[in-house]
Short mmCIF file of N, CA and C and ligand atoms in Angstrom, two decimals:
data_model
loop_
_atom_site.label_atom_id
_atom_site.label_comp_id
_atom_site.label_asym_id
_atom_site.label_seq_id
_atom_site.Cartn_x
_atom_site.Cartn_y
_atom_site.Cartn_z
N MET Q 333 -32.15 -76.42 53.20
CA MET Q 333 -30.60 -76.68 53.29
C MET Q 333 -30.79 -76.53 55.02
N GLN Q 334 -29.80 -77.05 55.72
CA GLN Q 334 -29.82 -76.94 56.97
C GLN Q 334 -28.45 -76.70 57.42
N ALA Q 335 -28.09 -76.36 58.77
CA ALA Q 335 -26.74 -75.92 59.23
C ALA Q 335 -26.01 -77.07 58.90
N ASP Q 336 -26.03 -78.56 58.97
CA ASP Q 336 -25.26 -79.51 59.02
C ASP Q 336 -24.97 -79.84 57.50
N ASP Q 337 -25.67 -79.05 56.62
CA ASP Q 337 -25.37 -79.49 55.03
C ASP Q 337 -24.16 -78.41 54.63
N ILE Q 338 -23.93 -77.25 55.59
CA ILE Q 338 -22.95 -76.30 54.90
C ILE Q 338 -21.74 -77.00 54.43
N PRO Q 339 -20.95 -77.76 55.09
CA PRO Q 339 -19.87 -78.37 54.89
C PRO Q 339 -19.78 -78.67 53.22
N ALA Q 340 -20.66 -79.59 53.00
CA ALA Q 340 -20.98 -80.32 51.73
C ALA Q 340 -21.35 -79.20 50.55
N VAL Q 341 -22.11 -78.19 51.16
CA VAL Q 341 -22.58 -77.16 50.29
C VAL Q 341 -21.47 -76.24 49.94
N ARG Q 342 -20.55 -75.92 50.89
CA ARG Q 342 -19.39 -75.05 50.59
C ARG Q 342 -18.42 -75.78 49.54
N ALA Q 343 -18.28 -77.08 49.91
CA ALA Q 343 -17.32 -77.99 48.90
C ALA Q 343 -17.85 -77.73 47.42
N ILE Q 344 -19.12 -77.82 47.35
CA ILE Q 344 -19.83 -77.87 45.97
C ILE Q 344 -19.68 -76.34 45.52
N ASP Q 345 -19.77 -75.52 46.43
CA ASP Q 345 -19.54 -74.08 45.81
C ASP Q 345 -18.22 -73.98 45.27
N GLN Q 346 -17.32 -74.25 45.95
CA GLN Q 346 -15.75 -74.28 45.75
C GLN Q 346 -15.40 -75.11 44.52
N MET Q 347 -16.04 -75.89 44.30
CA MET Q 347 -15.87 -76.95 43.10
C MET Q 347 -16.43 -76.33 41.78
N SER Q 348 -17.15 -75.57 42.00
CA SER Q 348 -18.08 -74.75 41.08
C SER Q 348 -18.24 -73.60 40.40
N PHE Q 349 -17.53 -72.97 41.50
CA PHE Q 349 -17.42 -71.19 40.85
C PHE Q 349 -16.11 -70.41 41.43
N SER Q 350 -15.62 -69.67 40.59
CA SER Q 350 -14.43 -69.40 40.62
C SER Q 350 -14.23 -67.99 41.67
N LEU Q 351 -15.59 -67.71 41.97
CA LEU Q 351 -15.73 -66.84 43.21
C LEU Q 351 -16.75 -67.18 44.24
N PRO Q 352 -16.39 -68.58 45.14
CA PRO Q 352 -17.45 -69.02 46.02
C PRO Q 352 -17.84 -68.16 47.17
N TRP Q 353 -19.11 -68.17 47.52
CA TRP Q 353 -19.58 -67.52 48.85
C TRP Q 353 -18.28 -67.23 49.63
N PRO Q 354 -18.50 -66.21 50.50
CA PRO Q 354 -17.73 -66.29 51.81
C PRO Q 354 -18.01 -67.46 52.82
N GLU Q 355 -17.01 -67.64 53.30
CA GLU Q 355 -17.39 -68.74 54.61
C GLU Q 355 -18.53 -68.63 55.28
N ARG Q 356 -19.00 -67.61 55.74
CA ARG Q 356 -19.96 -67.23 56.64
C ARG Q 356 -21.50 -67.11 55.72
N ALA Q 357 -21.27 -67.11 54.39
CA ALA Q 357 -22.30 -66.66 53.81
C ALA Q 357 -23.81 -67.58 53.91
N TYR Q 358 -23.55 -68.95 54.07
CA TYR Q 358 -24.65 -69.87 53.95
C TYR Q 358 -25.01 -69.91 55.60
N ASP Q 359 -24.40 -69.81 56.41
CA ASP Q 359 -24.98 -69.47 57.99
C ASP Q 359 -26.11 -68.47 57.79
N TYR Q 360 -25.44 -67.27 57.36
CA TYR Q 360 -26.30 -66.15 57.24
C TYR Q 360 -27.51 -66.37 56.53
N GLU Q 361 -27.26 -67.03 55.46
CA GLU Q 361 -28.64 -67.18 54.59
C GLU Q 361 -29.67 -67.97 55.39
N ILE Q 362 -28.99 -69.35 55.91
CA ILE Q 362 -30.00 -70.21 56.62
C ILE Q 362 -30.49 -69.49 57.91
N HIS Q 363 -29.97 -68.68 58.70
CA HIS Q 363 -30.31 -68.22 59.92
C HIS Q 363 -30.90 -66.94 60.00
N LYS Q 364 -30.55 -65.71 59.41
CA LYS Q 364 -30.98 -64.57 59.51
C LYS Q 364 -31.26 -63.72 57.92
N ASN Q 365 -31.37 -64.22 57.06
CA ASN Q 365 -31.96 -63.91 55.83
C ASN Q 365 -33.40 -64.40 55.67
N GLN Q 366 -34.22 -63.60 55.94
CA GLN Q 366 -35.46 -64.08 55.92
C GLN Q 366 -36.09 -64.14 54.57
N SER Q 367 -35.49 -63.44 53.60
CA SER Q 367 -36.05 -63.74 52.16
C SER Q 367 -35.33 -65.01 51.30
N SER Q 368 -34.52 -65.72 52.31
CA SER Q 368 -33.89 -66.80 51.34
C SER Q 368 -34.58 -68.14 51.78
N LEU Q 369 -34.70 -68.69 50.70
CA LEU Q 369 -35.22 -70.13 50.40
C LEU Q 369 -34.08 -70.93 50.21
N LEU Q 370 -33.80 -72.15 50.89
CA LEU Q 370 -32.49 -72.70 50.36
C LEU Q 370 -32.91 -74.35 50.15
N TRP Q 371 -32.36 -75.00 49.32
CA TRP Q 371 -32.48 -76.42 49.22
C TRP Q 371 -31.31 -77.20 49.03
N VAL Q 372 -31.24 -78.17 49.35
CA VAL Q 372 -29.98 -79.02 48.68
C VAL Q 372 -30.88 -80.11 48.10
N ALA Q 373 -29.98 -80.98 47.38
CA ALA Q 373 -30.04 -82.31 46.88
C ALA Q 373 -29.53 -83.25 47.33
N GLU Q 374 -30.10 -84.39 47.77
CA GLU Q 374 -29.74 -85.51 48.22
C GLU Q 374 -29.58 -86.88 47.69
N ILE Q 375 -28.37 -87.78 47.74
CA ILE Q 375 -28.49 -88.92 47.25
C ILE Q 375 -28.41 -90.05 48.19
N ASP Q 376 -28.73 -91.30 48.10
CA ASP Q 376 -28.69 -92.15 49.13
C ASP Q 376 -27.99 -93.46 48.68
N PRO Q 377 -26.65 -93.47 48.09
CA PRO Q 377 -26.09 -94.55 48.13
C PRO Q 377 -25.93 -95.64 49.05
N PRO Q 378 -26.25 -97.04 48.74
CA PRO Q 378 -26.59 -98.00 49.62
C PRO Q 378 -25.48 -98.13 50.49
N GLY Q 379 -25.70 -98.23 51.66
CA GLY Q 379 -24.55 -98.25 52.83
C GLY Q 379 -23.70 -97.16 53.32
N GLU Q 380 -24.52 -95.96 52.26
CA GLU Q 380 -23.34 -94.80 52.82
C GLU Q 380 -23.60 -93.70 53.60
N GLY Q 381 -25.07 -93.70 53.87
CA GLY Q 381 -25.83 -92.86 54.23
C GLY Q 381 -26.17 -91.77 53.44
N SER Q 382 -26.91 -90.53 53.57
CA SER Q 382 -27.11 -89.46 52.38
C SER Q 382 -25.97 -88.76 51.94
N LYS Q 383 -25.90 -88.20 51.09
CA LYS Q 383 -24.92 -87.48 50.52
C LYS Q 383 -25.54 -85.89 49.74
N VAL Q 384 -25.05 -84.58 50.16
CA VAL Q 384 -25.52 -83.62 49.63
C VAL Q 384 -24.61 -83.76 48.26
N VAL Q 385 -25.40 -83.42 47.23
CA VAL Q 385 -24.77 -83.47 45.62
C VAL Q 385 -25.25 -82.03 45.02
N GLY Q 386 -25.96 -81.17 45.66
CA GLY Q 386 -26.23 -80.05 44.94
C GLY Q 386 -27.29 -79.02 45.83
N MET Q 387 -27.26 -77.74 45.39
CA MET Q 387 -28.01 -76.94 45.99
C MET Q 387 -28.37 -75.54 45.42
N VAL Q 388 -29.16 -75.11 45.93
CA VAL Q 388 -30.02 -73.71 45.21
C VAL Q 388 -30.18 -72.78 46.27
N VAL Q 389 -30.15 -71.41 46.06
CA VAL Q 389 -30.72 -70.51 46.82
C VAL Q 389 -31.32 -69.36 46.26
N ILE Q 390 -32.50 -69.00 46.57
CA ILE Q 390 -33.76 -68.26 46.14
C ILE Q 390 -33.58 -66.89 47.06
N TRP Q 391 -33.61 -65.77 46.68
CA TRP Q 391 -33.91 -64.66 47.43
C TRP Q 391 -35.17 -64.25 46.93
N GLN Q 392 -35.91 -64.11 47.99
CA GLN Q 392 -37.56 -63.81 47.34
C GLN Q 392 -37.70 -62.32 47.74
N ILE Q 393 -38.03 -61.52 47.17
CA ILE Q 393 -38.57 -60.25 47.73
C ILE Q 393 -39.86 -59.75 46.89
N LEU Q 394 -40.86 -59.72 47.82
CA LEU Q 394 -42.10 -59.45 47.17
C LEU Q 394 -42.36 -60.65 46.12
N ASP Q 395 -42.79 -60.04 44.95
CA ASP Q 395 -43.16 -61.10 44.03
C ASP Q 395 -41.98 -61.50 42.70
N GLU Q 396 -40.80 -61.06 43.34
CA GLU Q 396 -39.90 -61.78 42.61
C GLU Q 396 -38.89 -62.65 43.28
N ALA Q 397 -38.51 -63.64 42.46
CA ALA Q 397 -37.76 -64.94 43.23
C ALA Q 397 -36.30 -64.71 42.41
N HIS Q 398 -35.17 -64.20 43.18
CA HIS Q 398 -34.08 -64.28 42.43
C HIS Q 398 -33.38 -65.27 42.68
N ILE Q 399 -32.49 -65.90 41.47
CA ILE Q 399 -31.85 -67.36 41.96
C ILE Q 399 -30.44 -66.82 41.99
N ALA Q 400 -30.03 -66.67 43.27
CA ALA Q 400 -28.83 -66.48 43.76
C ALA Q 400 -27.72 -67.30 43.65
N THR Q 401 -27.98 -68.77 43.56
CA THR Q 401 -27.02 -69.42 43.46
C THR Q 401 -27.62 -71.04 43.37
N LEU Q 402 -27.15 -71.87 42.12
CA LEU Q 402 -27.41 -73.05 41.81
C LEU Q 402 -26.16 -73.73 41.38
N ALA Q 403 -25.78 -74.92 42.12
CA ALA Q 403 -24.67 -75.95 41.43
C ALA Q 403 -24.91 -77.30 41.98
N VAL Q 404 -24.41 -78.08 41.13
CA VAL Q 404 -24.49 -79.39 41.27
C VAL Q 404 -23.10 -80.16 41.32
N HIS Q 405 -22.83 -81.27 42.22
CA HIS Q 405 -21.36 -81.65 42.56
C HIS Q 405 -21.05 -82.09 41.11
N PRO Q 406 -19.72 -81.82 40.53
CA PRO Q 406 -19.27 -82.36 39.12
C PRO Q 406 -19.44 -83.45 39.03
N ASP Q 407 -19.26 -84.46 40.15
CA ASP Q 407 -19.30 -85.94 39.79
C ASP Q 407 -20.77 -86.47 39.34
N PHE Q 408 -21.62 -85.53 40.10
CA PHE Q 408 -23.15 -85.90 39.67
C PHE Q 408 -23.99 -85.04 38.65
N ARG Q 409 -23.30 -84.34 37.74
CA ARG Q 409 -23.90 -83.31 36.84
C ARG Q 409 -24.37 -84.48 35.67
N ARG Q 410 -25.31 -83.73 34.91
CA ARG Q 410 -26.29 -84.68 33.73
C ARG Q 410 -27.07 -85.70 34.18
N GLN Q 411 -27.29 -85.74 35.26
CA GLN Q 411 -28.51 -86.55 35.80
C GLN Q 411 -29.76 -85.86 35.93
N GLY Q 412 -30.06 -84.69 35.72
CA GLY Q 412 -31.45 -84.11 36.01
C GLY Q 412 -31.57 -83.46 37.35
N ILE Q 413 -30.28 -83.62 38.19
CA ILE Q 413 -30.45 -82.80 39.59
C ILE Q 413 -30.68 -81.44 39.68
N GLY Q 414 -29.85 -80.90 38.69
CA GLY Q 414 -29.76 -79.29 38.64
C GLY Q 414 -31.32 -79.11 38.14
N GLU Q 415 -31.97 -79.79 37.24
CA GLU Q 415 -33.10 -79.42 36.82
C GLU Q 415 -34.15 -79.64 37.93
N ASN Q 416 -34.14 -80.76 38.65
CA ASN Q 416 -34.54 -80.97 39.89
C ASN Q 416 -34.80 -79.67 40.83
N LEU Q 417 -33.88 -79.57 40.99
CA LEU Q 417 -33.72 -78.42 42.09
C LEU Q 417 -34.14 -77.21 41.69
N LEU Q 418 -33.85 -76.70 40.46
CA LEU Q 418 -34.75 -75.44 40.42
C LEU Q 418 -36.19 -75.34 40.27
N LEU Q 419 -36.59 -76.89 39.75
CA LEU Q 419 -38.20 -77.08 39.62
C LEU Q 419 -38.70 -76.78 40.94
N ASN Q 420 -38.11 -77.53 41.85
CA ASN Q 420 -38.67 -77.54 43.27
C ASN Q 420 -38.32 -76.11 44.07
N ALA Q 421 -37.23 -75.38 43.58
CA ALA Q 421 -37.08 -74.08 44.12
C ALA Q 421 -38.17 -73.07 43.70
N LEU Q 422 -38.24 -73.08 42.27
CA LEU Q 422 -39.27 -72.22 41.61
C LEU Q 422 -40.93 -72.26 42.16
N ASP Q 423 -41.19 -73.69 42.39
CA ASP Q 423 -42.59 -74.13 43.16
C ASP Q 423 -42.43 -73.67 44.16
N GLY Q 424 -41.44 -73.74 45.31
CA GLY Q 424 -41.48 -73.48 46.73
C GLY Q 424 -41.66 -71.77 46.76
N ALA Q 425 -41.09 -70.96 45.63
CA ALA Q 425 -41.17 -69.52 45.35
C ALA Q 425 -42.75 -69.16 44.90
N LEU Q 426 -43.12 -70.05 44.11
CA LEU Q 426 -44.38 -69.72 43.42
C LEU Q 426 -45.62 -69.58 44.47
N ASP Q 427 -45.48 -70.85 45.30
CA ASP Q 427 -46.27 -71.11 46.67
C ASP Q 427 -46.01 -69.58 47.44
N ARG Q 428 -45.08 -69.12 47.51
CA ARG Q 428 -44.87 -67.94 48.27
C ARG Q 428 -45.27 -66.60 47.57
N GLY Q 429 -45.51 -66.91 46.51
CA GLY Q 429 -46.30 -65.59 45.72
C GLY Q 429 -45.61 -65.08 44.78
N ALA Q 430 -44.25 -65.74 44.29
CA ALA Q 430 -43.61 -65.23 43.46
C ALA Q 430 -44.46 -65.00 42.04
N LYS Q 431 -44.22 -64.17 41.15
CA LYS Q 431 -44.99 -63.92 39.87
C LYS Q 431 -43.70 -64.05 38.75
N HIS Q 432 -42.37 -63.97 39.02
CA HIS Q 432 -41.37 -63.92 38.09
C HIS Q 432 -40.28 -64.25 38.81
N ALA Q 433 -39.11 -64.80 38.16
CA ALA Q 433 -37.82 -65.21 38.46
C ALA Q 433 -36.72 -64.58 37.70
N MET Q 434 -35.65 -64.31 38.54
CA MET Q 434 -34.44 -63.15 37.88
C MET Q 434 -33.41 -64.26 38.16
N LEU Q 435 -32.17 -64.12 37.15
CA LEU Q 435 -31.16 -64.86 37.71
C LEU Q 435 -29.83 -64.06 36.77
N GLU Q 436 -28.75 -64.13 37.28
CA GLU Q 436 -27.68 -63.51 36.24
C GLU Q 436 -26.70 -64.92 35.99
N VAL Q 437 -26.20 -64.77 34.97
CA VAL Q 437 -25.45 -65.90 34.13
C VAL Q 437 -24.58 -65.44 33.22
N ARG Q 438 -23.12 -65.82 33.59
CA ARG Q 438 -22.03 -65.51 32.57
C ARG Q 438 -22.34 -66.05 31.05
N ALA Q 439 -22.20 -65.30 30.30
CA ALA Q 439 -22.47 -65.47 28.78
C ALA Q 439 -21.80 -66.81 28.31
N ASN Q 440 -20.68 -67.11 28.96
CA ASN Q 440 -20.07 -68.32 28.41
C ASN Q 440 -20.24 -69.67 29.19
N ASN Q 441 -21.42 -69.66 29.93
CA ASN Q 441 -21.92 -70.88 30.59
C ASN Q 441 -22.93 -71.51 29.94
N TRP Q 442 -22.71 -72.19 29.07
CA TRP Q 442 -23.85 -72.59 28.12
C TRP Q 442 -24.56 -73.89 28.91
N ALA Q 443 -23.80 -74.48 29.64
CA ALA Q 443 -24.52 -75.66 30.59
C ALA Q 443 -25.68 -74.70 31.55
N ALA Q 444 -25.58 -73.94 31.98
CA ALA Q 444 -26.64 -73.09 32.84
C ALA Q 444 -27.54 -72.51 32.01
N ARG Q 445 -27.20 -71.95 30.89
CA ARG Q 445 -27.84 -71.09 29.96
C ARG Q 445 -29.03 -72.28 29.19
N LYS Q 446 -28.51 -73.21 28.94
CA LYS Q 446 -29.40 -74.37 28.25
C LYS Q 446 -30.40 -74.72 29.44
N LEU Q 447 -29.92 -75.09 30.62
CA LEU Q 447 -30.83 -75.32 31.52
C LEU Q 447 -31.75 -74.11 31.62
N TYR Q 448 -31.69 -73.07 31.98
CA TYR Q 448 -32.64 -71.72 32.03
C TYR Q 448 -33.43 -71.70 30.80
N LYS Q 449 -32.75 -71.93 29.85
CA LYS Q 449 -33.66 -71.82 28.54
C LYS Q 449 -34.64 -72.66 28.53
N GLY Q 450 -34.36 -73.94 28.96
CA GLY Q 450 -35.60 -75.02 29.19
C GLY Q 450 -36.65 -74.62 30.07
N PHE Q 451 -36.61 -73.67 31.03
CA PHE Q 451 -37.43 -73.37 32.14
C PHE Q 451 -38.24 -72.11 31.45
N GLY Q 452 -37.92 -71.82 30.32
CA GLY Q 452 -38.60 -70.31 29.85
C GLY Q 452 -37.67 -68.93 30.02
N PHE Q 453 -36.59 -69.26 30.92
CA PHE Q 453 -35.71 -67.61 31.22
C PHE Q 453 -35.39 -67.14 29.36
N GLU Q 454 -35.42 -65.91 29.80
CA GLU Q 454 -35.23 -64.94 28.54
C GLU Q 454 -34.23 -64.00 28.90
N ILE Q 455 -33.37 -63.84 28.07
CA ILE Q 455 -32.12 -62.72 28.07
C ILE Q 455 -32.82 -61.46 28.20
N VAL Q 456 -32.85 -60.55 28.97
CA VAL Q 456 -33.41 -59.08 29.41
C VAL Q 456 -32.38 -57.73 29.51
N GLY Q 457 -31.17 -58.59 29.42
CA GLY Q 457 -29.89 -57.67 29.90
C GLY Q 457 -28.64 -57.91 30.05
N ARG Q 458 -27.72 -57.14 29.60
CA ARG Q 458 -26.22 -57.77 29.86
C ARG Q 458 -25.36 -56.66 30.50
N ARG Q 459 -24.32 -57.15 31.16
CA ARG Q 459 -23.33 -56.22 32.04
C ARG Q 459 -22.02 -56.75 31.82
N PRO Q 460 -21.76 -55.99 30.56
CA PRO Q 460 -20.20 -56.26 29.63
C PRO Q 460 -19.25 -56.05 31.12
N ARG Q 461 -18.19 -56.86 30.82
CA ARG Q 461 -17.02 -57.16 31.72
C ARG Q 461 -17.42 -57.20 33.25
N TYR Q 462 -18.48 -57.56 33.30
CA TYR Q 462 -18.63 -57.68 35.05
C TYR Q 462 -17.73 -58.95 35.40
N TYR Q 463 -16.85 -58.86 36.53
CA TYR Q 463 -15.88 -59.86 36.81
C TYR Q 463 -14.98 -59.99 35.69
N ARG Q 464 -14.94 -61.04 35.12
CA ARG Q 464 -13.85 -61.45 34.18
C ARG Q 464 -14.80 -61.88 32.62
N ASP Q 465 -16.22 -62.16 32.87
CA ASP Q 465 -16.96 -62.35 31.67
C ASP Q 465 -17.97 -61.69 31.63
N ASN Q 466 -18.69 -61.34 30.66
CA ASN Q 466 -20.00 -60.75 30.52
C ASN Q 466 -20.90 -61.31 31.09
N ILE Q 467 -22.14 -60.95 31.71
CA ILE Q 467 -22.75 -61.38 32.37
C ILE Q 467 -24.08 -60.97 31.74
N MET Q 468 -25.12 -62.13 31.85
CA MET Q 468 -26.32 -62.08 31.15
C MET Q 468 -27.68 -61.94 32.28
N ARG Q 469 -28.51 -60.83 32.16
CA ARG Q 469 -29.89 -60.94 33.26
C ARG Q 469 -30.94 -61.82 32.50
N MET Q 470 -31.46 -62.76 33.30
CA MET Q 470 -32.53 -63.61 32.65
C MET Q 470 -33.69 -63.34 33.57
N LEU Q 471 -34.76 -63.59 32.82
CA LEU Q 471 -36.05 -63.49 33.31
C LEU Q 471 -37.05 -64.55 33.03
N CYS Q 472 -37.96 -64.84 33.80
CA CYS Q 472 -38.87 -66.16 33.52
C CYS Q 472 -39.98 -65.59 34.25
N LEU Q 473 -41.00 -65.49 33.40
CA LEU Q 473 -42.34 -64.88 33.97
C LEU Q 473 -43.32 -66.07 34.29
C1 COA K 1921 -25.72 -75.90 35.44
C2 COA K 1921 -25.54 -76.84 36.51
C3 COA K 1921 -26.39 -76.56 37.87
C4 COA K 1921 -26.64 -78.06 35.67
O1 COA K 1921 -26.65 -79.02 36.77
P1 COA K 1921 -27.05 -80.47 36.02
O2 COA K 1921 -27.30 -81.43 37.16
O3 COA K 1921 -25.83 -81.12 35.39
O4 COA K 1921 -28.37 -80.08 34.91
P2 COA K 1921 -29.28 -81.08 34.77
O5 COA K 1921 -28.74 -82.75 34.33
O6 COA K 1921 -30.81 -81.32 35.36
O7 COA K 1921 -29.66 -81.10 33.18
C5 COA K 1921 -30.84 -80.16 32.59
C6 COA K 1921 -30.69 -79.79 31.21
O8 COA K 1921 -30.05 -78.71 31.16
C7 COA K 1921 -28.70 -78.64 29.99
N1 COA K 1921 -27.33 -78.88 30.53
C8 COA K 1921 -27.04 -79.18 31.63
N2 COA K 1921 -25.62 -79.30 31.54
C9 COA K 1921 -25.19 -79.06 30.18
C10 COA K 1921 -24.10 -79.27 29.70
N3 COA K 1921 -23.01 -79.62 30.16
N4 COA K 1921 -24.30 -79.14 28.39
C11 COA K 1921 -25.28 -78.71 27.54
N5 COA K 1921 -26.39 -78.68 28.21
C12 COA K 1921 -26.48 -79.03 29.55
C13 COA K 1921 -29.15 -79.71 29.36
O9 COA K 1921 -30.40 -79.23 28.70
C14 COA K 1921 -29.79 -80.36 30.32
O10 COA K 1921 -30.91 -81.51 29.84
P3 COA K 1921 -30.31 -83.01 29.12
O11 COA K 1921 -29.36 -83.60 30.07
O12 COA K 1921 -31.73 -83.71 29.15
O13 COA K 1921 -29.97 -82.65 27.86
C15 COA K 1921 -24.17 -77.64 36.62
O14 COA K 1921 -23.83 -77.54 35.40
C16 COA K 1921 -23.28 -76.69 37.66
O15 COA K 1921 -23.50 -76.81 38.95
N6 COA K 1921 -22.23 -75.87 36.88
C17 COA K 1921 -21.45 -75.04 37.91
C18 COA K 1921 -22.16 -73.97 38.56
C19 COA K 1921 -23.15 -73.13 37.63
O16 COA K 1921 -22.63 -72.68 36.71
N7 COA K 1921 -24.23 -72.90 38.23
C20 COA K 1921 -25.15 -71.81 37.60
C21 COA K 1921 -24.87 -70.38 37.88
S1 COA K 1921 -25.72 -69.13 36.84
#
């Protein structure tokens, strides 16, 4: 992810989450947060130039990779993009010494939970009534 991806990334964020990140957040993650690893997924439709259709942000602290956000544009879901993003992001974190990965997901987010299960994430805790829904903490070793 680079600074000129931010408008497309923010649009995907807003289409994907009821509580999107604040306006300056991606700029901070790219330029200031040394722990942040950021990727976008791009497609190249003929004659249109490349288009950002997904993003993932990992905060890596020592040997833990925390998946801070992951989203795919609603028009491009179920095409393997989310899986590819996560695979690349975890690969990058492994290269930088990660030994396990952690994330939080709403209990009713079945699409994301199924994706994470496929990667071997397992539920290690629950935070009831966090925001509006229950939140599950998942770990992958
Ligand atoms: C979760 C999300 C990133 C998945 O992205 P995606 O590109 O559609 O996912 P993929 O096409 O790579 O799917 C990989 C696997 O995940 C599971 N999956 C993904 N979406 C699913 C859905 N709507 N229903 C059931 N399973 C789903 C399936 O097992 C799928 O494999 P399959 O298509 O072979 O059955 C996307 O739905 C999204 O952006 N959601 C809104 C934001 C969000 O909730 N992010 C996660 C926050 S914790």
